[in-house]
PDB file of C-alpha atoms in Angstrom:
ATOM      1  CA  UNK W   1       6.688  22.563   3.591  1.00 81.00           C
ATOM      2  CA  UNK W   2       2.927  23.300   5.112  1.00 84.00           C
ATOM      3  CA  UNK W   3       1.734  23.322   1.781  1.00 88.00           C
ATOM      4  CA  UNK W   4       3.270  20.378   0.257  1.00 88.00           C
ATOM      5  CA  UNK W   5       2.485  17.770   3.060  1.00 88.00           C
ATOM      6  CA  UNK W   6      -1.040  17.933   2.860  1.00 90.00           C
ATOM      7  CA  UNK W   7      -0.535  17.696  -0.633  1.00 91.00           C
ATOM      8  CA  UNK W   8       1.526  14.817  -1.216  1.00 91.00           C
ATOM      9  CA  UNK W   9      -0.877  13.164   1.507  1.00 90.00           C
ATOM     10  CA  UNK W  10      -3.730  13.877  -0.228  1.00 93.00           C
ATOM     11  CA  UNK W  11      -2.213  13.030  -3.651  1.00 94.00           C
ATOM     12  CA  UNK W  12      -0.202   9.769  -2.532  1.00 94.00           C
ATOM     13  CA  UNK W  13      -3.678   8.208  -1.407  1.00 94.00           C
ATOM     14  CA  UNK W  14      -5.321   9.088  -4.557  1.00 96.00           C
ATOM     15  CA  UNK W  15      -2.433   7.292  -7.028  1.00 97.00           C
ATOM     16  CA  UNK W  16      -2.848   4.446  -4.075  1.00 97.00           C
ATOM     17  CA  UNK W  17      -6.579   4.210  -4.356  1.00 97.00           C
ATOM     18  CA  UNK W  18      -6.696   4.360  -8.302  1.00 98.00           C
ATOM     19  CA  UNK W  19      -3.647   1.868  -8.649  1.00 97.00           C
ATOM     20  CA  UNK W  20      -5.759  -0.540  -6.239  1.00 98.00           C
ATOM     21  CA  UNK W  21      -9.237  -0.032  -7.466  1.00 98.00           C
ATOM     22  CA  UNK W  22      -8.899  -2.955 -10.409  1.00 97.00           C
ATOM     23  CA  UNK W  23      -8.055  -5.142  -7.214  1.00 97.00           C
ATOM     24  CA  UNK W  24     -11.678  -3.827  -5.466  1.00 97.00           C
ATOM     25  CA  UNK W  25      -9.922  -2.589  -2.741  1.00 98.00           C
ATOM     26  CA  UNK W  26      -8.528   1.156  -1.219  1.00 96.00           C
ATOM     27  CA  UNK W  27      -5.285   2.053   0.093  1.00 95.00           C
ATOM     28  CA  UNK W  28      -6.112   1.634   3.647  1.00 94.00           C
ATOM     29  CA  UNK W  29      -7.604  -1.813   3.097  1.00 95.00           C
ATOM     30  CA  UNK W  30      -4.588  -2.485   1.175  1.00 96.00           C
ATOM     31  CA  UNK W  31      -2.354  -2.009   3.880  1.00 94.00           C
ATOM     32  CA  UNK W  32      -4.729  -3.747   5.988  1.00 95.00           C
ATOM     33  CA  UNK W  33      -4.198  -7.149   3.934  1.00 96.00           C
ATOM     34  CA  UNK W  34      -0.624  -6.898   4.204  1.00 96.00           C
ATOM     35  CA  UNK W  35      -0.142  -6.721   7.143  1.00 94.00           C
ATOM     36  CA  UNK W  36      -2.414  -9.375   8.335  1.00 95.00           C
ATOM     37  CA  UNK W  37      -0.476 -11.525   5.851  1.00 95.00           C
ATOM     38  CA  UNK W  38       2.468 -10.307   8.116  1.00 93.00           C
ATOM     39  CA  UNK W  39       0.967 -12.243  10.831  1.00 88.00           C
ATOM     40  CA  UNK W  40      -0.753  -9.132  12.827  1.00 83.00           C
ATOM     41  CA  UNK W  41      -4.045 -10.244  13.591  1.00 82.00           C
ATOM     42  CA  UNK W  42      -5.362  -8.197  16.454  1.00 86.00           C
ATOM     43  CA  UNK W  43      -7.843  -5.645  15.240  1.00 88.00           C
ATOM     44  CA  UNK W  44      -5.936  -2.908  17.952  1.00 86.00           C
ATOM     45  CA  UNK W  45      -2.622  -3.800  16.924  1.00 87.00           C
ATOM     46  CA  UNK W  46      -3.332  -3.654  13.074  1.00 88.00           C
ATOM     47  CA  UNK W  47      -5.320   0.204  13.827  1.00 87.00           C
ATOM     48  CA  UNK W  48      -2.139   1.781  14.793  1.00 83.00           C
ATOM     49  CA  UNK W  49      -0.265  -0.038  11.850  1.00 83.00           C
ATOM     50  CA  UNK W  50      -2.830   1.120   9.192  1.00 82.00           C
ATOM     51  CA  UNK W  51      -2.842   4.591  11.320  1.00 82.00           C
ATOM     52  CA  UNK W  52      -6.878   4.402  12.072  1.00 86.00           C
ATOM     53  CA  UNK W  53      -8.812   4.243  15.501  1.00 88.00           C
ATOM     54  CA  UNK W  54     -10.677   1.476  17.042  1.00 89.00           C
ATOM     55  CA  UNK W  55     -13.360   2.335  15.533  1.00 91.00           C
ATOM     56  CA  UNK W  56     -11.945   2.881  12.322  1.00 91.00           C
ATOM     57  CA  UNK W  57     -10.205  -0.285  12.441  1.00 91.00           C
ATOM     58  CA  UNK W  58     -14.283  -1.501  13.068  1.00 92.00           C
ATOM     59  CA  UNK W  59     -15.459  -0.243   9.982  1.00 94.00           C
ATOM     60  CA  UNK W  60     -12.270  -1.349   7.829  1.00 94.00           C
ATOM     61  CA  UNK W  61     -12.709  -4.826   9.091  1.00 95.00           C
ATOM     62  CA  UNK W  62     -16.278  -4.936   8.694  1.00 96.00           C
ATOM     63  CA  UNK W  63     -15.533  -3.613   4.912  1.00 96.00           C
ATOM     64  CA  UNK W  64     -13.109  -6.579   3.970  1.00 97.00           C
ATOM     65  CA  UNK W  65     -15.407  -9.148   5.826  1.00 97.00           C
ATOM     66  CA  UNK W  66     -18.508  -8.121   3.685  1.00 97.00           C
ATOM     67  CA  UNK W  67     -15.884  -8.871   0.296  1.00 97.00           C
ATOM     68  CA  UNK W  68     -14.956 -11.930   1.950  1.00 97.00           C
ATOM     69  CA  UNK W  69     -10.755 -11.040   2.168  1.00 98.00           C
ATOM     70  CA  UNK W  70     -11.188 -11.410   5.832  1.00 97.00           C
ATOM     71  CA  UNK W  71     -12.639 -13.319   8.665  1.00 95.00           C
ATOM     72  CA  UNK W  72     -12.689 -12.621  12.413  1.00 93.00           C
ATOM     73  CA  UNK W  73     -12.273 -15.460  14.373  1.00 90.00           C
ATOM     74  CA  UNK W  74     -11.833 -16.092  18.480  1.00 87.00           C
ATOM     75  CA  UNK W  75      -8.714 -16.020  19.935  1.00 86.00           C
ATOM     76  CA  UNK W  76      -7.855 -19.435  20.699  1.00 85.00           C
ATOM     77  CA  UNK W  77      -7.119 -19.496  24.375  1.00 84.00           C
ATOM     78  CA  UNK W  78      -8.998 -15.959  25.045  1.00 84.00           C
ATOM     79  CA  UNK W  79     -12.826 -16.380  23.564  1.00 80.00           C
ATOM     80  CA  UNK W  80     -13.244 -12.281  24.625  1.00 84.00           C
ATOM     81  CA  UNK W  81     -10.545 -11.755  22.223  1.00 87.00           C
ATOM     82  CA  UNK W  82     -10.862 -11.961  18.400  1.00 89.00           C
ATOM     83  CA  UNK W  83      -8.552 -12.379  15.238  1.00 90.00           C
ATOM     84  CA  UNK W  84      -8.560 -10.731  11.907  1.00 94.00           C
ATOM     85  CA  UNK W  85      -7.220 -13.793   9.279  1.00 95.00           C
ATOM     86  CA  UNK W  86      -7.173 -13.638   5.724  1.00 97.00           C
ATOM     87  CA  UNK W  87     -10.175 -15.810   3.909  1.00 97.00           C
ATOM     88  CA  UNK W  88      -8.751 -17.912   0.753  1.00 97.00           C
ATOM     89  CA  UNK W  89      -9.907 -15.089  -1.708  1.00 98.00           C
ATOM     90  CA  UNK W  90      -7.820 -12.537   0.469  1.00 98.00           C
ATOM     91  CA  UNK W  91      -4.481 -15.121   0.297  1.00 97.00           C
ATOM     92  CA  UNK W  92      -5.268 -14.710  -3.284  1.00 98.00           C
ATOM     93  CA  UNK W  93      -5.632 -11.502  -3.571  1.00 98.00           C
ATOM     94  CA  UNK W  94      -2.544 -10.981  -1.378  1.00 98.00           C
ATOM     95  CA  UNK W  95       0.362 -11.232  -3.756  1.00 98.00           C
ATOM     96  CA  UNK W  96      -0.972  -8.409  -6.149  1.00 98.00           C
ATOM     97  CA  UNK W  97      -1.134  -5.631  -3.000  1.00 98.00           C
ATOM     98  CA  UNK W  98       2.274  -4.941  -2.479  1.00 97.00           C
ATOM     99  CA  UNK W  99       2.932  -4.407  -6.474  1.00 98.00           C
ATOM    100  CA  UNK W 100       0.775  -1.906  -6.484  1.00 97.00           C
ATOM    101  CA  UNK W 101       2.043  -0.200  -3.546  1.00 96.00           C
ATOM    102  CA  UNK W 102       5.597  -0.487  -5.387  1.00 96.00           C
ATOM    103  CA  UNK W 103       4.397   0.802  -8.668  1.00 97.00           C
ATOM    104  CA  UNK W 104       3.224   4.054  -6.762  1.00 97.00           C
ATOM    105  CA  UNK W 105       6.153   3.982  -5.137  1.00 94.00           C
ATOM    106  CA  UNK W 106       8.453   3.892  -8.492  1.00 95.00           C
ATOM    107  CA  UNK W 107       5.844   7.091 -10.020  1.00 95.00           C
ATOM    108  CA  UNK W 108       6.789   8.810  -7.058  1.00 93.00           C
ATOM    109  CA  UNK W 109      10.575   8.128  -7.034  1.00 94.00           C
ATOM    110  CA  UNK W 110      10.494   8.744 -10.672  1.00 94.00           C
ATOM    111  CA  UNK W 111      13.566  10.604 -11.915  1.00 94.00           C
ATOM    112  CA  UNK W 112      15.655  10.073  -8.238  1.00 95.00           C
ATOM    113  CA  UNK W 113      19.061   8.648  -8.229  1.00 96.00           C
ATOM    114  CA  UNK W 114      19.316   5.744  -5.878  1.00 94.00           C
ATOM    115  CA  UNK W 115      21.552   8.286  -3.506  1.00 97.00           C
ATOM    116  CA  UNK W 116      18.358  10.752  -3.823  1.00 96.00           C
ATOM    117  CA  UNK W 117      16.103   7.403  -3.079  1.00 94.00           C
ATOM    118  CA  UNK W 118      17.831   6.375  -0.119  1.00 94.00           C
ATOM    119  CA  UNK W 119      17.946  10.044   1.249  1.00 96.00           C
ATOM    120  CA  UNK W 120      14.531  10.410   0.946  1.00 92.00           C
ATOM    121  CA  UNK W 121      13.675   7.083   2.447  1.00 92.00           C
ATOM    122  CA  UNK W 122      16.159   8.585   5.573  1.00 94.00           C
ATOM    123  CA  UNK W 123      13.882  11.670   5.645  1.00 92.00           C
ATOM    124  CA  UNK W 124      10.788   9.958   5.860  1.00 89.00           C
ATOM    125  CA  UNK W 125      11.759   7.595   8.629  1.00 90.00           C
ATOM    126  CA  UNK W 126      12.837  10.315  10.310  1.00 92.00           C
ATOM    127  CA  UNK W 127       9.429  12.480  10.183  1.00 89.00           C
ATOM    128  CA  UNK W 128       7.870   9.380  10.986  1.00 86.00           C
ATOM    129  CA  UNK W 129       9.798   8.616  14.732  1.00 89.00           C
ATOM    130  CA  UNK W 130       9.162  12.340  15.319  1.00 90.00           C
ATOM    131  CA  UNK W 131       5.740  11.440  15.028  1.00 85.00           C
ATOM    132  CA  UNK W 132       5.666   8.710  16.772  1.00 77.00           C
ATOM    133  CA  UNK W 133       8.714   7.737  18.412  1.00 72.00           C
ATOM    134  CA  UNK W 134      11.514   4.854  16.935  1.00 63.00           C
ATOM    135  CA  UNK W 135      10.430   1.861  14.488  1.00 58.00           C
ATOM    136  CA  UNK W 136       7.099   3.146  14.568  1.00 56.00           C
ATOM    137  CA  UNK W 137       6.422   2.404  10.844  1.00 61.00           C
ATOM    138  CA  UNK W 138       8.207  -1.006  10.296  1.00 53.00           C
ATOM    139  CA  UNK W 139       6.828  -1.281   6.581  1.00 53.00           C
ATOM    140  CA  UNK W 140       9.136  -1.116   3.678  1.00 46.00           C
TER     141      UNK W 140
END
C-alpha cells in the first residue's frame, strides 16, 4: 500500500493534467475553477479545498488571473478582504472542467462493477476523514 499511493498520486495528476491541457489549464487549476463556480471565493477557503497553502493558493490565483479565467475583486463590505470570481472566459471555460475530471475518473474505474465503484468511493472517503477529519473533501 506504501508503494501504490504515491503512485496512483503521481499517476492520477498526470492523466488529470494531460486530459486538461487542450483546455490550457492543470489539474490543480482545474479544481480551482470549479469550485469557485461552486460559489467559494475566498482565496483561504479555496487553498484547503484545492489542498495548497496560502501561498500556493497565491501563485495559482496569480496563474488563472494572467489567462484571464479569474479576477480578484474586494470584498464588498470588507475592502482588506478580497474575492476570487470567475472572468467571462473562465464561465466559459467552466462547463468543459468537470468532463474531464469524469473522463479520468471512468479510465480509472475502468473494468469495476458499480458494487466495486461504490466500495471504492467508501474507501476513499474514508482515507480522506482520516486525513482530515469528516466531510473534509465535499467534491464528487
Amino acid at each position: 500500500m506504501e508503494e501504490l499511493i504515491p503512485c496512483l498520486a503521481r499517476d492520477l495528476r498526470a492523466a488529470l493534467d494531460a486530459e486538461l491541457a487542450p483546455l490550457g489549464i492543470t489539474m490543480q487549476q482545474g479544481a480551482l475553477i470549479m469550485r469557485i463556480a461552486q460559489g467559494e471565493d475566498s482565496p483561504g477557503q479555496l487553498a484547503g479545498l484545492v489542498g495548497t497553502d496560502t501561498a500556493g493558493m497565491t501563485r495559482l490565483i496569480d496563474r488563472l488571473v494572467g489567462k484571464e479565467l479569474v479576477r480578484r475583486s474586494p470584498r464588498p463590505g470588507d475592502r482588506r478582504a478580497v474575492v476570487v470570481e470567475l472572468t467571462e472566459a473562465g464561465r466559459e471555460l467552466h462547463p468543459l472542467v468537470p468532463p474531464a475530471f469524469a473522463r479520468v475518473a471512468a479510465r480509472l474505474l475502468g473494468g469495476f462493477s458499480p458494487a466495486e465503484e461504490r466500495a471504492a468511493d467508501d474507501l476513499l472517503r474514508r482515507m480522506i476523514e482520516n486525513l482530515h477529519g469528516a466531510g473534509a473533501c465535499t467534491g464528487g
